[in-house]
Short mmCIF file of C-alpha atoms in Angstrom, two decimals:
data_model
loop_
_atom_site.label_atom_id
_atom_site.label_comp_id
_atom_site.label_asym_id
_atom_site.label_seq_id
_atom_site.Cartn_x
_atom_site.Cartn_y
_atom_site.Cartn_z
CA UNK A 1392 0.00 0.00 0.00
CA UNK A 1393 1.05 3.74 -1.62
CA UNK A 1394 0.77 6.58 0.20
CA UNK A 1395 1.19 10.62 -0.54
CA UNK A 1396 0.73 12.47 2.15
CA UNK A 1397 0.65 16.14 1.87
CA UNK A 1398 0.37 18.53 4.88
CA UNK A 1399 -2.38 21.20 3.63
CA UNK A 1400 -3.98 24.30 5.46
CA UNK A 1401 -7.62 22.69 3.58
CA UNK A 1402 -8.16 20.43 0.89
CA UNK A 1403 -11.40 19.71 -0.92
CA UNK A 1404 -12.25 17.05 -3.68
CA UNK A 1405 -15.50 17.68 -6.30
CA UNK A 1406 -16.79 15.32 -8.84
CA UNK A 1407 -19.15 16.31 -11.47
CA UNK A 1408 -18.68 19.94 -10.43
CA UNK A 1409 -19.91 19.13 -7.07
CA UNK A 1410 -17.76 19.16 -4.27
CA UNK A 1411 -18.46 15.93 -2.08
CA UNK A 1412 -15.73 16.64 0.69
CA UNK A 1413 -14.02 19.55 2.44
CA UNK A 1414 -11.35 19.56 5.46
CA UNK A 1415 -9.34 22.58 7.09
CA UNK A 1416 -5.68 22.15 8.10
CA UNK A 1417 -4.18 18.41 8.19
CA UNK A 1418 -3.57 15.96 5.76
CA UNK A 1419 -4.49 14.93 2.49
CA UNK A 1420 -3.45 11.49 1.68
CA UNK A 1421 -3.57 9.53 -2.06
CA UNK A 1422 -3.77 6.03 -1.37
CA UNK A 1423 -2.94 3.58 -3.48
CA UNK A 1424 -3.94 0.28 -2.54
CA UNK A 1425 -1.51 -3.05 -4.70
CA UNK A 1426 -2.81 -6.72 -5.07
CA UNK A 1427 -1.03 -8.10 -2.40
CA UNK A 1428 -1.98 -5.99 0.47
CA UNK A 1429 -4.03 -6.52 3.37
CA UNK A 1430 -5.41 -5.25 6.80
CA UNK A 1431 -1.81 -5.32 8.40
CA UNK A 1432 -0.74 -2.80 5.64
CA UNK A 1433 -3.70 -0.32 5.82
CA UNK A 1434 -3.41 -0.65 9.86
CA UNK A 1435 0.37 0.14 9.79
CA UNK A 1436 -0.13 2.82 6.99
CA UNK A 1437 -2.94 4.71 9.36
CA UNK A 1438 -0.50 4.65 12.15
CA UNK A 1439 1.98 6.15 10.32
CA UNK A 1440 -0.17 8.72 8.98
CA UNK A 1441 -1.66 9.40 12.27
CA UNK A 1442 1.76 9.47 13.94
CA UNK A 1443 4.01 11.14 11.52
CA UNK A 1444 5.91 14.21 13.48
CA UNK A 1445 5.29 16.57 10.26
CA UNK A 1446 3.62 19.57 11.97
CA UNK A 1447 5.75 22.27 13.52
CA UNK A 1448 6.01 22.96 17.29
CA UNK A 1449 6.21 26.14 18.94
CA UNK A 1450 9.70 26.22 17.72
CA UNK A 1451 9.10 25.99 13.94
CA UNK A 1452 10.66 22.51 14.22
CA UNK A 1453 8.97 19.51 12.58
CA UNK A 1454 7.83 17.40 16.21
CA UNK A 1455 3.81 17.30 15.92
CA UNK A 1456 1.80 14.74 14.63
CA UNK A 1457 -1.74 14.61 12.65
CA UNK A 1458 -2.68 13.45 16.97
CA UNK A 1459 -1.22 15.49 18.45
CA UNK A 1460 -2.61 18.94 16.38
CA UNK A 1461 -6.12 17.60 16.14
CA UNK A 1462 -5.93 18.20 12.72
CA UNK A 1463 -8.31 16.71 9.44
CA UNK A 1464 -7.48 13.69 7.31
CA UNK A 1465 -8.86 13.53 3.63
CA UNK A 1466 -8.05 10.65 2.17
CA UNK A 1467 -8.33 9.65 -1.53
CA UNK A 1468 -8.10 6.10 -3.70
CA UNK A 1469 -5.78 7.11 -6.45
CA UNK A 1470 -4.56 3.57 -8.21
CA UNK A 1471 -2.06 5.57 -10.70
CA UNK A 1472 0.15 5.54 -7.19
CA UNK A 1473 0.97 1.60 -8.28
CA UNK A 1474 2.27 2.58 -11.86
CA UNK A 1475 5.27 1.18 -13.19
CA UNK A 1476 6.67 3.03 -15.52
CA UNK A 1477 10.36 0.84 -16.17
CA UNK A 1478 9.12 -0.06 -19.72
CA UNK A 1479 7.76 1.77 -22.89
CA UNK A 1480 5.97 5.12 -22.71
CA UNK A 1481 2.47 3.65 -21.28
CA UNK A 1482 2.07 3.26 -17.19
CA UNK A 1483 1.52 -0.47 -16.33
CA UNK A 1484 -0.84 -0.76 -13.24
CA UNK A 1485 -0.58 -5.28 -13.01
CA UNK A 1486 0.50 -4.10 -9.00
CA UNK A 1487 -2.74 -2.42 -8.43
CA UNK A 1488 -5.45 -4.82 -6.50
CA UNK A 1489 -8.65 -5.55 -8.60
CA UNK A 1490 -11.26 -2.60 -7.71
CA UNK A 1491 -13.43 -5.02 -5.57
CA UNK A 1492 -10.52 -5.44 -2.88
CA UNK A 1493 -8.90 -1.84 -3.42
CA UNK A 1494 -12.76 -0.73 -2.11
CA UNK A 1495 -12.66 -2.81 0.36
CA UNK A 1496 -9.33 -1.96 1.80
CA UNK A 1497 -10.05 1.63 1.15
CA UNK A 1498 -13.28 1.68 3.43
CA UNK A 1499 -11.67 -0.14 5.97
CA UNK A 1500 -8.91 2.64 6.18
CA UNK A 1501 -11.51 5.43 6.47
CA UNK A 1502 -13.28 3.20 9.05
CA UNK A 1503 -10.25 2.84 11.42
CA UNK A 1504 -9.45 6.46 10.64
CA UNK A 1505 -12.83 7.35 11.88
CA UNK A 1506 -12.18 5.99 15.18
CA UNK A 1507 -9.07 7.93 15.82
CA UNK A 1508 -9.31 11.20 13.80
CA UNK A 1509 -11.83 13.92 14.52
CA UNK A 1510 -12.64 14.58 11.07
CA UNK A 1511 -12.38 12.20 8.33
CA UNK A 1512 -13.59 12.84 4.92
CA UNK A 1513 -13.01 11.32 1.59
CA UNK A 1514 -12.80 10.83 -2.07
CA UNK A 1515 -15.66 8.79 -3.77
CA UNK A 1516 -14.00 5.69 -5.38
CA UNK A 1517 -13.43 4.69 -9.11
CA UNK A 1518 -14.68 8.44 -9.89
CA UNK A 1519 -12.97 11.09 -11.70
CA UNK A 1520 -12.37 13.98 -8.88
CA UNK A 1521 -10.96 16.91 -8.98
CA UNK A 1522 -8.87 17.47 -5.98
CA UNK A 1523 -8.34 20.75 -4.61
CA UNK A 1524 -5.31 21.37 -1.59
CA UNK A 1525 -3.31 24.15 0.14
CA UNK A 1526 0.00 22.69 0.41
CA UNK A 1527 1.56 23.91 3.88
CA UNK A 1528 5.15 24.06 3.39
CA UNK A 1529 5.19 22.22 1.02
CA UNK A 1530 5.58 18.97 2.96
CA UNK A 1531 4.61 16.29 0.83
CA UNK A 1532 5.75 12.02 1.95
CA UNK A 1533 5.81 9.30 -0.08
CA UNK A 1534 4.79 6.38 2.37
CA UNK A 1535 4.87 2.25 1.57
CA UNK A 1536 3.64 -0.20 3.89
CA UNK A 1537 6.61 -2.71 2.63
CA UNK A 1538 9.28 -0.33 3.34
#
């Protein structure tokens, strides 16, 4: 399991024109779920996420967590995360779980999330969105649950 996390003062996804979810400062994550993963790797992904000293103290230093600010988590399936691109011009996705597990996987994350976070609020899977975000910093991570 894929994840880009990006620290944002608000980020918002639409689809069809319509936006379907809004959040203030926290994080933004693109989650990308690959055939092989389970539970264990959304678990340890949400812990990380959750965890993650990326919000500055009262000494501008990076030593605050997603926790420990109380801030907002939107997260969003984005499969494209699992492209290989080693060969030709065309992005292979053959690591990307089939949608049916990728869903399911995907809801469990928000569900766990939603026991932990405040405010939770997410993407609508398998749709095209537009996704909207006020980087803070920028601090973006590039997370994997195998590494």
């Amino acid at each position: 399991m894929k994840a880009v996390i990006q620290r944002v003062d608000s980020a918002s996804v639409s689809v069809g024109g319509a936006e379907i979810a809004r959040i203030g400062a926290g994080l933004l994550v693109l989650l990308g779920v690959e055939k092989d993963d389970d539970e264990k790797d959304a678990d340890f992904l949400l812990d990380k996420i959750i965890h993650l000293r990326i919000f500055e103290d009262g000494e501008g230093k990076m030593n605050r967590s997603l926790a420990d600010t109380a801030g907002e988590l939107l997260v969003v399936s984005q499969f494209t995360l699992l492209a290989d691109c080693r060969k030709g011009r065309r992005p292979s996705f053959t690591d990307a779980a089939d949608p049916v597990k990728a869903d399911g996987l995907y809801r469990y994350m928000l569900s766990r999330a939603r026991e932990k976070i405040r405010h939770v609020a997410a993407g609508q899977f398998q749709a095209m969105m537009k996704v909207g975000l006020v980087n803070d910093g920028p601090v973006t991570i590039l997370l994997d649950s195998r590494r």
